[in-house]
mmCIF file of C-alpha atoms in Angstrom:
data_model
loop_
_atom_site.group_PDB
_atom_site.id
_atom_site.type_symbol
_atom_site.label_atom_id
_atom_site.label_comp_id
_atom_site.label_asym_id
_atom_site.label_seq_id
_atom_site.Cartn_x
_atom_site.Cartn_y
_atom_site.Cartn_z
ATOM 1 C CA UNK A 132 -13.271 18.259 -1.249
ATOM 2 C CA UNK A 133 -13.998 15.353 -3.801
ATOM 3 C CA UNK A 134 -13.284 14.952 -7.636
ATOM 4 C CA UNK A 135 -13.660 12.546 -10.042
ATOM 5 C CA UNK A 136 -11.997 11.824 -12.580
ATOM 6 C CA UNK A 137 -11.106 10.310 -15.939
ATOM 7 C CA UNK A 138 -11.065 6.396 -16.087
ATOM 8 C CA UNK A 139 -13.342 5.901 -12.646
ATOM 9 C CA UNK A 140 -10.801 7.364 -10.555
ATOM 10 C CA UNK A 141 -11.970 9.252 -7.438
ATOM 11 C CA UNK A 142 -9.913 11.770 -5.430
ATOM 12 C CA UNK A 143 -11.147 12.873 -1.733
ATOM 13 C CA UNK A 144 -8.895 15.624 0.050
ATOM 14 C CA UNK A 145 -8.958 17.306 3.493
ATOM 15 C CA UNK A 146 -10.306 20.742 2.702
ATOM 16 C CA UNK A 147 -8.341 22.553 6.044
ATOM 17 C CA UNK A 148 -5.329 20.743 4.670
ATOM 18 C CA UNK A 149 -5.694 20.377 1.309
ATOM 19 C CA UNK A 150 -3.759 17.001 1.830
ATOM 20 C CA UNK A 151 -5.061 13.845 0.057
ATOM 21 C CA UNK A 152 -7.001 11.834 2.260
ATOM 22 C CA UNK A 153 -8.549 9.087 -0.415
ATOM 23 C CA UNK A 154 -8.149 7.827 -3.641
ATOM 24 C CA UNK A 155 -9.293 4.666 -5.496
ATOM 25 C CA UNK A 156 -11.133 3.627 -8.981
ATOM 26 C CA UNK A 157 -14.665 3.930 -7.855
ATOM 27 C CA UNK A 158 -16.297 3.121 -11.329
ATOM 28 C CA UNK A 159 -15.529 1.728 -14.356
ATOM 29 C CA UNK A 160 -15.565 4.922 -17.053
ATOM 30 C CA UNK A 161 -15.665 8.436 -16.291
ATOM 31 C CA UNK A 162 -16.950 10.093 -12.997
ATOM 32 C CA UNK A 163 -18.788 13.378 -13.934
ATOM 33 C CA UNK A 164 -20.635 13.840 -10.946
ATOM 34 C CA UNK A 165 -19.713 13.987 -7.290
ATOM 35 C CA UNK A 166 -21.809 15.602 -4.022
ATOM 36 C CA UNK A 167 -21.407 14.813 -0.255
ATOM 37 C CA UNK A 168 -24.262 14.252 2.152
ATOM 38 C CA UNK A 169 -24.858 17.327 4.801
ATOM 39 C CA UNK A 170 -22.811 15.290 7.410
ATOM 40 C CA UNK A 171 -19.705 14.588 5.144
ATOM 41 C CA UNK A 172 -20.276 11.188 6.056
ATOM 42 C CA UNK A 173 -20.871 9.699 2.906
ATOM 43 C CA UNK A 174 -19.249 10.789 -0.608
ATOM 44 C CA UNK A 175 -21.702 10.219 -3.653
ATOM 45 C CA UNK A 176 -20.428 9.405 -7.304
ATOM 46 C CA UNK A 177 -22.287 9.366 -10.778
ATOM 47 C CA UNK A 178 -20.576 7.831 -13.903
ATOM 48 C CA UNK A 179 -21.062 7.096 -17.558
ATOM 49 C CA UNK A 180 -20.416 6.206 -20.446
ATOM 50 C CA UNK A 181 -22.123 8.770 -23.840
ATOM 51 C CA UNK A 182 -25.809 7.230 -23.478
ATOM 52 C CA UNK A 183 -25.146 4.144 -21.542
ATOM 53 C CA UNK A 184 -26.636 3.692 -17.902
ATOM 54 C CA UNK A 185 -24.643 5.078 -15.468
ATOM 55 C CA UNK A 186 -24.401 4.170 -11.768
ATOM 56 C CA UNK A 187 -24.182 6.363 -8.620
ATOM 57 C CA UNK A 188 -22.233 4.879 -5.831
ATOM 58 C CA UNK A 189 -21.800 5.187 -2.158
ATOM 59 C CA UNK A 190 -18.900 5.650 0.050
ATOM 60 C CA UNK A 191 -17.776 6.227 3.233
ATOM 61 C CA UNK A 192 -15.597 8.882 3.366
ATOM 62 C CA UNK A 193 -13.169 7.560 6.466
ATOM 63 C CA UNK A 194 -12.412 4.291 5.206
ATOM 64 C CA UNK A 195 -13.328 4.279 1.189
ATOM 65 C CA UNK A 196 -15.681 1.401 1.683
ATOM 66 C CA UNK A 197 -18.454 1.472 -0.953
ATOM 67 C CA UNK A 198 -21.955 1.484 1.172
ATOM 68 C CA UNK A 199 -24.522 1.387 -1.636
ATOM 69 C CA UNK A 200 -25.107 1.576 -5.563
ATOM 70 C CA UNK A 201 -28.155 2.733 -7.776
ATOM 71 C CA UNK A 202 -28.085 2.258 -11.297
ATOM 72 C CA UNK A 203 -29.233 5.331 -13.574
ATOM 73 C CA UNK A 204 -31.199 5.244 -17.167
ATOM 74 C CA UNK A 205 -28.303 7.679 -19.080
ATOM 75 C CA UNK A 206 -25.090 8.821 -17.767
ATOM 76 C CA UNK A 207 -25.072 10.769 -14.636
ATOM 77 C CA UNK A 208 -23.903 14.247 -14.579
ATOM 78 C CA UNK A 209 -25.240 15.900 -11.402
ATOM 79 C CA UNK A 210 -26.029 14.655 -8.253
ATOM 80 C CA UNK A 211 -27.813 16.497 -5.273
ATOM 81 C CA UNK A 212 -28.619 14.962 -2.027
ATOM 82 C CA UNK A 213 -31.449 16.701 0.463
ATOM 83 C CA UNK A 214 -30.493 19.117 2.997
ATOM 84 C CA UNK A 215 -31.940 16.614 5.430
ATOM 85 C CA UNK A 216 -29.721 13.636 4.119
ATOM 86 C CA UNK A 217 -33.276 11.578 2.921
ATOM 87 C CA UNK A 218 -32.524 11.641 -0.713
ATOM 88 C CA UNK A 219 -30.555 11.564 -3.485
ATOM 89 C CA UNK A 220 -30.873 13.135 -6.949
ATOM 90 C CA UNK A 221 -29.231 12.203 -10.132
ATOM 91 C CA UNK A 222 -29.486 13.822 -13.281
ATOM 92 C CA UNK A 223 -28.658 11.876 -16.485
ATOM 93 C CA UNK A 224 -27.298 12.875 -20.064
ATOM 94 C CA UNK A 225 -30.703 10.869 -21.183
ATOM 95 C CA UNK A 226 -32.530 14.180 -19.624
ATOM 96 C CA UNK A 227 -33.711 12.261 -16.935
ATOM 97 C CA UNK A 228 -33.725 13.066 -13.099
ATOM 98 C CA UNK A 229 -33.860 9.827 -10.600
ATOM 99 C CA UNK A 230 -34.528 10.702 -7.093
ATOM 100 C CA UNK A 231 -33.780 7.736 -4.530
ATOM 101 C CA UNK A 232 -34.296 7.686 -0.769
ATOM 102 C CA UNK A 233 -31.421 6.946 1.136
ATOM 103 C CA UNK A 234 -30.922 4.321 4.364
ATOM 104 C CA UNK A 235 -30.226 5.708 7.706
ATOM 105 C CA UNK A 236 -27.294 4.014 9.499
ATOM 106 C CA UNK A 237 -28.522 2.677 12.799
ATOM 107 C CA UNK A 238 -27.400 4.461 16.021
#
């Protein structure tokens, strides 16, 4: 399970456990927006600030490393990724929906 919250804080916890397993300032103002890929792999956060570009970031879940960033027109308030893991969807407070295609990780 994965929250933001208030100030660009991001909170990741194991959902069998409910214990804490991450949390660090992933933005700079408020993280409305959060989604997971369809292999829990990789956590995906959307930010803003009232009709200022927002940003969607990348992590990886095990280690909190930020993987990749794409920057928004408005602030972002819903993401979506594909139920094949190819892209990524972000809707923005400017009524504008962004749809990026994501890397693969080589095997």
């Amino acid at each position: 399970m994965a929250a933001g919250i208030r100030y660009g804080q991001v909170k990741v916890w194991d959902a069998e456990t409910c214990k804490e397993h991450l949390s660090f300032k992933g933005h700079e103002s408020d993280v409305w927006a959060v989604a997971f890929t369809p292999d829990s792999a990789t956590l995906v956060t959307g930010n803003g600030d009232w009709n200022r570009p927002g940003h969607v970031k990348l992590w990886e879940v095990k280690s909190g490393k930020q993987t990749d960033s794409f920057q928004h027109t408005g602030e972002v308030l819903s993401l979506a990724v594909s139920p094949d893991g190819r892209y990524l969807a972000a809707g923005g407070g400017d009524k504008a929906v962004r749809v990026w295609e994501l890397k693969k990780a080589e095997k």
